[in-house]
């Protein structure tokens, strides 16, 4: 095992795993979409969430057996190499189960210093967002940058928790944000939403209560596109606010989110 692996090779592995998992879930017959609930009646996990994670886990384990892996649907494997993989096998499970577009496979590889490389693959649009720390972000291999819109015209993405109590607080914050911005979207995949900030489709995105597998790859991609990213510290599952915003709106947006 290389002591200092090439981030381009790590990204290549993540991309390969994401594409294979994307093909698996996109082509799944409808009858295999059996669901169970997780933290609340609205927090769904499908058979394909588990199958996608298993496939990704196998690809990464075979290539890098000493790395750790934390997946949304499974247990965690501790790292013996200093590197760990954060995997969301289907981010946007509700969209997926309802046949709505906009779900993704999100994979990031992290060291103690933070995210080194990440990929978010949206099989519904066949879009692959990638980034390597310090080397910019790309969509299908082409460099991308965030927007430079001012807040009154900005389109801001957000997302809502599976917890009813947290949703009530999220609704209160929205009351302050909505009159100050151009419009609001709730795409349904935090990972994709962060990538849409990276390519300028959205001018900002915020959500409370995301887990590291939801945001690790997307936050790196947004940051590498030039967006300001706050609250994306990795480590234990966290409860706070994640914000990604074009620098043109950051100063005006942050005060509305507290
Ligand atoms: C969810 C999506 C959604 C966000 C939720 C996440 P999941 O992830 O990213 O957009 O609002 O907070 O939990 O459950 O589909 O992997």
XYZ file of N, CA and C and ligand atoms in Angstrom:
790
model
N 0.857 -1.207 0.000
C 0.000 0.000 0.000
C 0.887 1.248 0.000
N 0.606 2.208 -0.895
C 1.399 3.430 -0.967
C 1.182 4.268 0.280
N 2.298 4.818 0.824
C 2.144 5.642 2.023
C 1.400 6.937 1.698
N 1.750 7.554 0.564
C 1.096 8.792 0.155
C 0.379 8.561 -1.180
N -0.816 8.039 -1.137
C -1.487 7.692 -2.389
C -1.780 8.927 -3.227
N -1.758 8.732 -4.525
C -2.053 9.815 -5.457
C -3.557 10.111 -5.393
N -3.941 11.362 -5.052
C -5.378 11.671 -4.967
C -6.107 11.413 -6.274
N -5.396 11.498 -7.404
C -6.066 11.232 -8.696
C -6.469 9.763 -8.791
N -5.620 8.891 -8.221
C -5.980 7.468 -8.227
C -7.156 7.207 -7.285
N -7.139 7.895 -6.130
C -8.262 7.745 -5.194
C -9.564 8.224 -5.830
N -9.472 9.353 -6.536
C -10.666 9.872 -7.208
C -11.139 8.901 -8.289
N -10.197 8.324 -9.014
C -10.557 7.351 -10.048
C -11.297 6.162 -9.455
N -10.848 5.704 -8.307
C -11.509 4.584 -7.629
C -12.923 4.992 -7.187
N -13.031 6.195 -6.607
C -14.344 6.689 -6.162
C -15.283 6.812 -7.355
N -14.781 7.327 -8.465
C -15.619 7.524 -9.647
C -16.102 6.178 -10.194
N -15.203 5.226 -10.225
C -15.567 3.896 -10.740
C -16.663 3.271 -9.862
N -16.462 3.355 -8.555
C -17.454 2.784 -7.627
C -18.798 3.501 -7.768
N -18.761 4.831 -7.883
C -20.008 5.605 -7.984
C -20.746 5.269 -9.272
N -20.016 5.122 -10.355
C -20.673 4.803 -11.635
C -21.286 3.408 -11.615
N -20.582 2.459 -11.034
C -21.139 1.093 -10.972
C -22.380 1.062 -10.088
N -22.301 1.765 -8.960
C -23.461 1.811 -8.055
C -24.615 2.548 -8.720
N -24.301 3.616 -9.451
C -25.342 4.373 -10.157
C -26.072 3.509 -11.163
N -25.320 2.712 -11.910
C -25.944 1.821 -12.906
C -26.821 0.795 -12.205
N -26.328 0.276 -11.081
C -27.106 -0.722 -10.329
C -28.450 -0.152 -9.889
N -28.432 1.015 -9.266
C -29.683 1.538 -8.697
C -30.622 2.047 -9.794
N -30.059 2.640 -10.827
C -30.911 3.192 -11.893
C -31.643 2.082 -12.639
N -30.980 0.950 -12.814
C -31.577 -0.140 -13.589
C -32.358 -1.131 -12.732
N -32.501 -0.839 -11.455
C -33.198 -1.789 -10.576
C -34.664 -1.897 -10.956
N -35.175 -3.115 -11.021
C -36.615 -3.245 -11.287
C -37.416 -2.693 -10.109
N -38.568 -2.133 -10.426
C -39.364 -1.453 -9.393
C -39.704 -2.386 -8.231
N -39.912 -3.694 -8.517
C -40.332 -4.587 -7.440
C -39.246 -4.786 -6.378
N -38.021 -4.366 -6.671
C -36.980 -4.550 -5.664
C -36.895 -3.351 -4.708
N -37.770 -2.372 -4.881
C -37.675 -1.172 -4.056
C -38.424 -1.342 -2.729
N -38.169 -2.441 -2.059
C -38.757 -2.647 -0.737
C -38.158 -1.649 0.239
N -38.993 -1.126 1.108
C -38.485 -0.099 2.008
C -38.690 -0.465 3.470
N -37.826 0.113 4.281
C -37.980 0.044 5.730
C -37.738 1.457 6.240
N -38.147 1.742 7.453
C -37.891 3.076 7.980
C -36.727 3.041 8.958
N -36.051 4.187 9.064
C -34.884 4.286 9.943
C -35.234 5.137 11.158
N -34.800 6.432 11.147
C -34.950 7.249 12.356
C -36.385 7.727 12.583
N -37.201 7.800 11.524
C -38.580 8.269 11.664
C -39.383 7.682 10.505
N -40.735 7.791 10.531
C -41.532 7.196 9.444
C -41.186 7.778 8.071
N -40.586 8.964 8.029
C -40.247 9.574 6.736
C -38.821 9.264 6.296
N -38.057 8.594 7.147
C -36.644 8.296 6.860
C -36.567 6.881 6.299
N -36.530 6.783 4.973
C -36.665 5.482 4.323
C -35.323 4.916 3.889
N -35.220 3.604 3.913
C -34.057 2.934 3.325
C -34.592 1.831 2.416
N -34.052 1.761 1.223
C -34.530 0.741 0.282
C -33.527 -0.388 0.197
N -34.018 -1.495 -0.358
C -33.117 -2.625 -0.623
C -31.938 -2.155 -1.471
N -32.207 -1.187 -2.379
C -31.142 -0.728 -3.264
C -30.132 0.160 -2.541
N -30.532 0.866 -1.481
C -29.546 1.586 -0.657
C -28.496 0.596 -0.155
N -29.016 -0.541 0.344
C -28.101 -1.538 0.933
C -27.256 -2.201 -0.146
N -27.882 -2.524 -1.284
C -27.136 -3.187 -2.367
C -26.062 -2.254 -2.929
N -26.395 -0.980 -3.061
C -25.433 -0.003 -3.594
C -24.237 0.139 -2.641
N -24.541 0.220 -1.337
C -23.430 0.357 -0.375
C -22.543 -0.895 -0.388
N -23.165 -2.053 -0.491
C -22.392 -3.300 -0.504
C -21.467 -3.350 -1.716
N -21.986 -2.922 -2.866
C -21.179 -2.921 -4.084
C -19.978 -1.962 -3.924
N -20.251 -0.761 -3.436
C -19.191 0.244 -3.272
C -18.160 -0.253 -2.258
N -18.660 -0.792 -1.161
C -17.779 -1.309 -0.108
C -16.817 -2.362 -0.687
N -17.356 -3.281 -1.516
C -16.531 -4.333 -2.112
C -15.462 -3.759 -3.032
N -15.839 -2.800 -3.870
C -14.878 -2.210 -4.818
C -13.741 -1.525 -4.054
N -14.091 -0.790 -3.020
C -13.066 -0.066 -2.273
C -12.217 -1.030 -1.448
N -12.872 -2.020 -0.857
C -12.120 -2.973 -0.013
C -11.087 -3.745 -0.840
N -11.490 -4.140 -2.048
C -10.550 -4.900 -2.886
C -9.356 -4.027 -3.291
N -9.580 -2.755 -3.575
C -8.483 -1.882 -4.033
C -7.641 -1.360 -2.877
N -8.295 -1.111 -1.720
C -7.595 -0.460 -0.611
C -8.043 -1.103 0.709
N -7.561 -2.326 0.962
C -8.059 -3.097 2.112
C -7.752 -2.475 3.478
N -6.779 -1.578 3.541
C -6.425 -1.007 4.847
C -7.178 0.283 5.176
N -7.923 0.791 4.210
C -8.643 2.042 4.465
C -9.893 1.786 5.298
N -10.306 2.780 6.029
C -11.564 2.716 6.756
C -12.725 3.044 5.828
N -13.930 2.723 6.262
C -15.117 3.061 5.453
C -16.300 3.290 6.385
N -16.971 4.401 6.164
C -18.198 4.699 6.911
C -19.297 4.897 5.891
N -20.282 3.995 5.914
C -21.375 4.096 4.962
C -22.666 4.421 5.680
N -23.595 5.080 4.968
C -24.852 5.477 5.610
C -25.635 4.267 6.106
N -25.588 3.171 5.367
C -26.461 2.052 5.701
C -25.779 0.940 6.491
N -24.513 1.078 6.781
C -23.849 -0.051 7.426
C -22.962 0.373 8.577
N -22.279 -0.610 9.119
C -21.354 -0.322 10.190
C -20.123 0.364 9.637
N -19.202 0.685 10.519
C -17.992 1.345 10.046
C -16.804 0.403 10.191
N -15.854 0.562 9.283
C -14.627 -0.214 9.355
C -13.527 0.774 9.705
N -12.786 0.537 10.797
C -11.741 1.480 11.168
C -10.599 1.481 10.160
N -9.904 2.603 10.081
C -8.816 2.735 9.114
C -7.492 2.270 9.702
N -6.760 1.524 8.896
C -5.386 1.164 9.296
C -4.379 1.925 8.455
N -4.850 2.723 7.507
C -3.949 3.420 6.587
C -3.915 4.923 6.825
N -4.859 5.433 7.641
C -4.984 6.887 7.808
C -6.029 7.482 6.881
N -6.513 6.691 5.924
C -7.560 7.180 5.018
C -8.867 6.450 5.297
N -9.956 7.183 5.128
C -11.290 6.581 5.268
C -12.189 7.077 4.151
N -13.171 6.246 3.824
C -14.128 6.574 2.765
C -15.489 6.828 3.398
N -16.102 7.936 3.001
C -17.450 8.263 3.473
C -18.403 8.050 2.303
N -19.363 7.154 2.495
C -20.188 6.682 1.371
C -21.666 6.903 1.656
N -22.330 7.635 0.775
C -23.796 7.648 0.784
C -24.254 6.908 -0.472
N -24.774 5.689 -0.311
C -25.052 4.847 -1.485
C -26.202 5.345 -2.336
N -27.172 6.028 -1.724
C -28.191 6.788 -2.472
C -28.531 8.006 -1.615
N -28.046 9.175 -2.020
C -28.428 10.399 -1.316
C -29.625 10.978 -2.070
N -30.743 11.046 -1.365
C -31.988 11.420 -2.035
C -32.872 10.202 -2.206
N -32.903 9.380 -1.167
C -33.656 8.117 -1.240
C -35.141 8.359 -1.524
N -35.701 9.423 -0.974
C -37.142 9.670 -1.191
C -37.401 9.956 -2.670
N -36.548 10.776 -3.304
C -36.691 11.009 -4.748
C -36.591 9.682 -5.495
N -35.609 8.901 -5.130
C -35.363 7.616 -5.819
C -36.593 6.717 -5.749
N -37.148 6.606 -4.559
C -38.270 5.679 -4.377
C -39.542 6.144 -5.073
N -39.621 7.474 -5.321
C -40.822 8.001 -5.959
C -40.651 8.218 -7.461
N -39.495 7.836 -7.972
C -39.261 8.023 -9.409
C -39.003 9.470 -9.781
N -38.638 10.287 -8.783
C -38.297 11.677 -9.070
C -36.823 11.765 -9.464
N -36.463 12.701 -10.342
C -35.050 12.872 -10.655
C -34.319 13.472 -9.456
N -33.006 13.448 -9.510
C -32.188 14.077 -8.482
C -31.982 13.186 -7.262
N -31.173 12.173 -7.461
C -30.574 11.439 -6.352
C -29.146 11.164 -6.771
N -28.335 10.705 -5.854
C -26.917 10.598 -6.207
C -26.216 9.534 -5.380
N -25.049 9.173 -5.865
C -24.128 8.338 -5.110
C -22.984 9.277 -4.726
N -22.706 9.360 -3.440
C -21.707 10.317 -2.952
C -20.583 9.563 -2.247
N -19.356 9.775 -2.697
C -18.209 9.078 -2.110
C -17.072 10.086 -1.920
N -16.542 10.155 -0.697
C -15.387 11.013 -0.428
C -14.324 10.191 0.283
N -13.071 10.509 0.027
C -11.979 9.886 0.771
C -11.323 10.972 1.617
N -11.182 10.682 2.906
C -10.729 11.700 3.844
C -9.507 11.201 4.632
N -8.639 12.161 4.955
C -7.524 11.888 5.865
C -7.777 12.710 7.127
N -6.834 12.711 8.046
C -7.027 13.524 9.257
C -7.104 15.004 8.922
N -6.537 15.384 7.785
C -6.537 16.803 7.378
C -7.850 17.218 6.714
N -8.705 16.262 6.395
C -9.974 16.597 5.739
C -10.147 15.826 4.450
N -11.128 16.272 3.655
C -11.445 15.542 2.420
C -10.341 15.734 1.388
N -9.884 14.621 0.803
C -8.840 14.678 -0.227
C -9.446 14.688 -1.627
N -10.490 13.905 -1.815
C -11.107 13.797 -3.140
C -12.549 13.358 -2.941
N -13.400 13.732 -3.878
C -14.800 13.341 -3.750
C -15.490 13.294 -5.093
N -16.520 12.436 -5.158
C -17.346 12.340 -6.358
C -18.808 12.281 -5.946
N -19.627 12.994 -6.683
C -21.086 12.889 -6.555
C -21.601 12.567 -7.951
N -22.245 11.397 -8.087
C -22.745 10.972 -9.389
C -24.264 10.954 -9.368
N -24.871 11.718 -10.265
C -26.325 11.731 -10.410
C -26.686 10.907 -11.639
N -27.157 9.666 -11.425
C -27.454 8.810 -12.574
C -28.641 9.307 -13.386
N -29.495 10.139 -12.782
C -30.692 10.581 -13.508
C -30.319 11.533 -14.636
N -29.237 12.294 -14.463
C -28.775 13.210 -15.510
C -27.436 12.761 -16.090
N -26.941 11.621 -15.612
C -25.608 11.127 -15.978
C -24.564 12.232 -15.776
N -24.619 12.860 -14.602
C -23.671 13.936 -14.285
C -22.726 13.484 -13.165
N -21.440 13.675 -13.417
C -20.427 13.292 -12.440
C -19.682 14.549 -11.987
N -19.865 14.888 -10.733
C -19.161 16.028 -10.137
C -17.961 15.479 -9.365
N -16.805 16.111 -9.543
C -15.592 15.617 -8.886
C -14.771 16.783 -8.344
N -13.939 16.486 -7.365
C -12.959 17.475 -6.901
C -11.824 16.750 -6.192
N -10.655 17.344 -6.313
C -9.489 16.955 -5.518
C -9.093 18.196 -4.734
N -8.789 18.024 -3.470
C -8.418 19.143 -2.610
C -7.314 19.982 -3.266
N -7.588 21.266 -3.450
C -6.588 22.180 -4.015
C -6.495 22.176 -5.526
N -7.332 21.390 -6.201
C -7.207 21.279 -7.659
C -8.505 21.583 -8.407
N -9.441 22.270 -7.760
C -10.650 22.686 -8.459
C -11.697 21.590 -8.555
N -12.843 21.985 -9.083
C -13.986 21.080 -9.205
C -14.360 20.947 -10.667
N -15.008 19.822 -10.987
C -15.368 19.573 -12.384
C -16.729 18.898 -12.474
N -17.398 19.130 -13.593
C -18.629 18.420 -13.947
C -18.351 17.687 -15.248
N -18.475 16.368 -15.217
C -18.155 15.530 -16.380
C -16.788 15.895 -16.969
N -15.835 16.206 -16.074
C -14.461 16.473 -16.507
C -14.183 17.920 -16.870
N -15.209 18.760 -16.931
C -15.007 20.168 -17.284
C -15.019 21.037 -16.023
N -14.037 21.971 -15.896
C -13.973 22.791 -14.682
C -15.253 23.591 -14.449
N -15.635 23.730 -13.187
C -16.833 24.503 -12.843
C -16.491 25.526 -11.761
N -17.264 26.625 -11.766
C -17.114 27.641 -10.720
C -18.499 28.054 -10.238
N -18.537 28.575 -9.011
C -19.820 28.997 -8.451
C -20.224 30.336 -9.061
N -21.437 30.781 -8.730
C -21.999 31.995 -9.351
C -21.470 33.260 -8.676
N -21.959 34.410 -9.164
C -21.610 35.683 -8.519
C -22.857 36.559 -8.408
N -23.990 35.916 -8.192
C -25.284 36.619 -8.088
C -25.416 37.301 -6.723
N -26.151 38.415 -6.657
C -26.436 39.064 -5.374
C -27.656 38.400 -4.720
N -27.760 38.523 -3.393
C -28.793 37.779 -2.646
C -30.225 38.016 -3.139
N -30.624 39.259 -3.466
C -32.034 39.445 -3.869
C -32.421 38.653 -5.118
N -31.438 38.243 -5.922
C -31.756 37.438 -7.124
C -31.316 35.988 -6.963
N -30.739 35.684 -5.823
C -30.144 34.355 -5.642
C -31.206 33.264 -5.500
N -30.909 32.101 -6.058
C -31.759 30.913 -5.837
C -31.013 30.017 -4.853
N -31.658 29.772 -3.721
C -31.017 29.087 -2.600
C -31.665 27.726 -2.395
N -30.841 26.705 -2.303
C -31.344 25.370 -1.996
C -31.316 25.110 -0.507
N -32.220 24.258 -0.068
C -32.184 23.827 1.324
C -32.726 22.398 1.398
N -32.767 21.860 2.589
C -33.301 20.522 2.787
C -33.874 20.460 4.184
N -34.691 19.443 4.423
C -35.376 19.319 5.700
C -35.065 17.984 6.347
N -34.993 18.029 7.645
C -34.655 16.853 8.438
C -35.789 15.827 8.411
N -35.471 14.605 8.832
C -36.506 13.593 9.027
C -37.195 13.764 10.384
N -36.616 14.625 11.253
C -37.184 14.827 12.589
C -38.202 15.977 12.557
N -39.410 15.699 13.038
C -40.474 16.712 13.012
C -40.090 17.940 13.834
N -39.439 17.737 14.976
C -39.073 18.874 15.830
C -38.062 19.767 15.097
N -37.090 19.133 14.444
C -36.099 19.936 13.725
C -36.760 20.652 12.535
N -37.710 19.983 11.888
C -38.390 20.620 10.759
C -39.108 21.897 11.177
N -39.664 21.883 12.372
C -40.376 23.081 12.847
C -39.388 24.254 12.946
N -38.180 23.974 13.429
C -37.174 25.036 13.526
C -36.695 25.452 12.130
N -36.553 24.477 11.235
C -36.121 24.799 9.875
C -37.143 25.695 9.180
N -38.423 25.467 9.456
C -39.477 26.300 8.866
C -39.370 27.741 9.363
N -39.029 27.904 10.657
C -38.890 29.262 11.200
C -37.766 30.015 10.495
N -36.643 29.342 10.254
C -35.514 29.990 9.572
C -35.929 30.403 8.158
N -36.685 29.541 7.514
C -37.128 29.811 6.145
C -37.984 31.083 6.070
N -38.734 31.349 7.121
C -39.575 32.546 7.154
C -38.717 33.805 7.006
N -37.515 33.778 7.565
C -36.617 34.930 7.441
C -35.886 34.963 6.103
N -35.590 33.791 5.556
C -34.785 33.730 4.329
C -35.614 34.066 3.089
N -36.834 33.541 3.025
C -37.621 33.604 1.788
C -37.828 35.028 1.251
N -38.175 36.008 2.106
C -38.384 37.350 1.549
C -37.095 38.021 1.072
N -35.932 37.495 1.496
C -34.662 38.174 1.196
C -33.978 37.647 -0.063
N -34.491 36.568 -0.635
C -33.790 35.915 -1.751
C -34.676 35.876 -3.001
N -34.061 35.512 -4.129
C -34.822 35.405 -5.372
C -35.819 34.269 -5.326
N -35.373 33.109 -4.858
C -36.285 31.959 -4.732
C -35.585 30.858 -3.937
N -36.380 29.862 -3.584
C -35.904 28.726 -2.781
C -36.188 27.429 -3.538
N -35.290 26.479 -3.438
C -35.523 25.119 -3.960
C -35.212 24.103 -2.869
N -35.943 22.942 -2.921
C -35.645 21.833 -2.016
C -35.408 20.626 -2.936
N -34.164 20.493 -3.458
C -33.935 19.472 -4.493
C -34.135 18.044 -4.005
N -33.693 17.715 -2.780
C -33.919 16.360 -2.273
C -32.678 15.513 -2.133
N -31.548 15.997 -2.625
C -30.262 15.344 -2.371
C -29.291 16.441 -1.964
N -28.862 16.400 -0.707
C -27.930 17.433 -0.235
C -26.643 17.404 -1.052
N -26.188 16.186 -1.399
C -24.935 16.066 -2.158
C -25.048 16.754 -3.506
N -26.162 16.501 -4.207
C -26.363 17.147 -5.511
C -26.536 18.654 -5.325
N -27.264 19.071 -4.292
C -27.485 20.505 -4.069
C -26.155 21.241 -3.914
N -25.227 20.635 -3.180
C -23.911 21.262 -3.007
C -23.187 21.368 -4.357
N -23.358 20.347 -5.187
C -22.722 20.375 -6.516
C -23.381 21.421 -7.408
N -24.680 21.640 -7.207
C -25.364 22.667 -7.999
C -24.899 24.060 -7.583
N -24.490 24.228 -6.327
C -23.838 25.490 -5.950
C -22.497 25.585 -6.690
N -21.800 24.467 -6.764
C -20.466 24.467 -7.391
C -20.532 24.863 -8.863
N -21.621 24.508 -9.560
C -21.680 24.827 -10.996
C -22.597 26.015 -11.270
N -23.062 26.703 -10.218
C -23.811 27.942 -10.396
C -25.299 27.765 -10.664
N -25.815 26.535 -10.627
C -27.276 26.369 -10.803
C -28.012 26.928 -9.592
N -27.427 26.722 -8.427
C -27.889 27.371 -7.198
C -26.808 28.362 -6.779
N -27.223 29.422 -6.053
C -26.238 30.385 -5.554
C -25.817 30.054 -4.125
N -26.625 29.258 -3.452
C -26.283 28.847 -2.092
C -27.119 27.653 -1.685
N -26.691 27.012 -0.612
C -27.426 25.866 -0.055
C -27.176 25.845 1.436
N -28.219 25.551 2.218
C -28.010 25.376 3.655
C -28.941 24.288 4.164
N -28.486 23.609 5.196
C -29.323 22.601 5.874
C -28.701 22.299 7.225
N -29.550 22.048 8.211
C -29.052 21.595 9.515
C -29.227 20.093 9.629
N -28.328 19.480 10.399
C -28.510 18.074 10.762
C -28.007 17.074 9.738
N -27.263 17.529 8.735
C -26.721 16.571 7.756
C -25.660 15.695 8.403
N -25.467 14.532 7.825
C -24.438 13.603 8.289
C -23.223 13.698 7.358
N -22.038 13.293 7.856
C -20.828 13.447 7.022
C -20.941 12.788 5.648
N -21.624 11.625 5.557
C -21.727 10.989 4.244
C -22.606 11.791 3.289
N -23.532 12.637 3.839
C -24.361 13.478 2.978
C -23.533 14.579 2.328
N -22.566 15.122 3.082
C -21.951 16.366 2.605
C -20.458 16.291 2.289
N -19.764 15.178 2.667
C -18.297 15.193 2.567
C -17.822 15.470 1.134
N -18.364 14.750 0.161
C -17.928 14.952 -1.224
C -18.455 16.282 -1.768
N -19.738 16.556 -1.547
C -20.341 17.768 -2.098
C -19.719 19.042 -1.530
N -19.378 19.024 -0.251
C -18.780 20.219 0.359
C -17.394 20.480 -0.234
N -16.626 19.421 -0.478
C -15.314 19.603 -1.118
C -15.491 20.169 -2.535
N -16.464 19.611 -3.266
C -16.701 20.062 -4.643
C -17.126 21.538 -4.647
N -18.014 21.913 -3.714
C -18.448 23.316 -3.629
C -17.263 24.218 -3.276
N -16.488 23.810 -2.297
C -15.335 24.629 -1.893
C -14.352 24.791 -3.054
N -14.100 23.713 -3.766
C -13.141 23.764 -4.872
C -13.663 24.571 -6.066
N -14.954 24.839 -6.087
C -15.520 25.669 -7.158
C -15.399 27.153 -6.820
N -14.936 27.460 -5.600
C -14.813 28.852 -5.167
C -15.878 29.274 -4.185
N -16.811 28.397 -3.852
C -17.869 28.739 -2.898
C -17.304 28.788 -1.472
N -17.947 29.604 -0.644
C -17.649 29.585 0.789
C -18.410 28.421 1.400
N -17.711 27.604 2.172
C -18.367 26.464 2.805
C -18.104 26.541 4.300
N -19.180 26.530 5.047
C -19.036 26.616 6.509
C -19.765 25.443 7.150
N -19.127 24.835 8.141
C -19.795 23.789 8.910
C -19.562 22.399 8.366
N -18.554 22.220 7.499
C -18.334 20.901 6.893
C -17.189 20.157 7.556
N -16.954 20.423 8.842
C -15.916 19.692 9.532
C -16.312 18.210 9.559
N -15.354 17.374 9.313
C -15.655 15.944 9.285
C -15.498 15.365 10.681
N -15.830 14.114 10.833
C -15.677 13.481 12.131
C -16.990 12.877 12.554
N -17.367 13.082 13.772
C -18.605 12.496 14.285
C -19.811 13.081 13.558
N -20.878 12.290 13.417
C -22.113 12.876 12.880
C -22.449 14.147 13.653
N -22.852 15.190 12.921
C -22.960 16.497 13.552
C -24.360 17.043 13.378
N -24.633 17.997 14.167
C -25.997 18.482 14.285
C -26.185 19.886 13.765
N -25.080 20.504 13.350
C -25.185 21.936 13.108
C -25.510 22.267 11.668
N -25.262 23.536 11.377
C -25.639 24.084 10.080
C -24.522 23.928 9.066
N -24.836 23.454 7.895
C -23.898 23.450 6.778
C -24.373 24.500 5.775
N -23.480 25.383 5.367
C -23.814 26.405 4.366
C -22.764 26.398 3.275
N -23.183 26.381 2.036
C -22.288 26.612 0.902
C -22.874 27.777 0.127
N -22.062 28.788 -0.147
C -22.612 29.974 -0.793
C -21.587 30.613 -1.701
N -22.074 31.171 -2.814
C -21.212 31.996 -3.646
C -20.716 33.149 -2.775
N -19.436 33.535 -2.893
C -18.926 34.635 -2.052
C -19.762 35.907 -2.185
N -20.455 36.098 -3.306
C -21.265 37.305 -3.510
C -22.474 37.381 -2.581
N -22.868 36.273 -1.957
C -24.040 36.318 -1.065
C -23.713 35.956 0.380
N -22.494 35.480 0.624
C -22.182 34.936 1.954
C -22.501 35.918 3.083
N -22.015 37.160 2.967
C -22.166 38.119 4.076
C -23.639 38.423 4.346
N -24.452 38.455 3.304
C -25.878 38.760 3.489
C -26.692 37.537 3.920
N -26.235 36.355 3.514
C -27.011 35.137 3.816
C -26.799 34.640 5.248
N -25.549 34.619 5.710
C -25.256 34.014 7.023
C -26.142 34.548 8.148
N -26.315 35.890 8.255
C -27.101 36.385 9.402
C -28.549 35.893 9.392
N -29.049 35.479 8.224
C -30.446 35.026 8.149
C -30.614 33.587 8.625
N -29.496 32.884 8.822
C -29.594 31.448 9.077
C -29.497 31.070 10.556
N -29.269 32.061 11.411
C -29.081 31.718 12.833
C -30.390 31.857 13.612
C -31.159 13.101 2.681
C -31.063 14.039 1.504
C -32.003 15.204 1.695
C -31.706 15.949 2.969
C -31.775 14.992 4.137
C -30.796 13.843 3.939
P -30.764 10.470 2.314
O -30.261 12.011 2.543
O -29.749 14.520 1.348
O -31.888 16.149 0.635
O -32.618 16.992 3.133
O -31.435 15.701 5.313
O -30.863 12.958 5.037
O -31.508 10.076 3.558
O -31.642 10.479 1.122
O -29.500 9.723 2.103
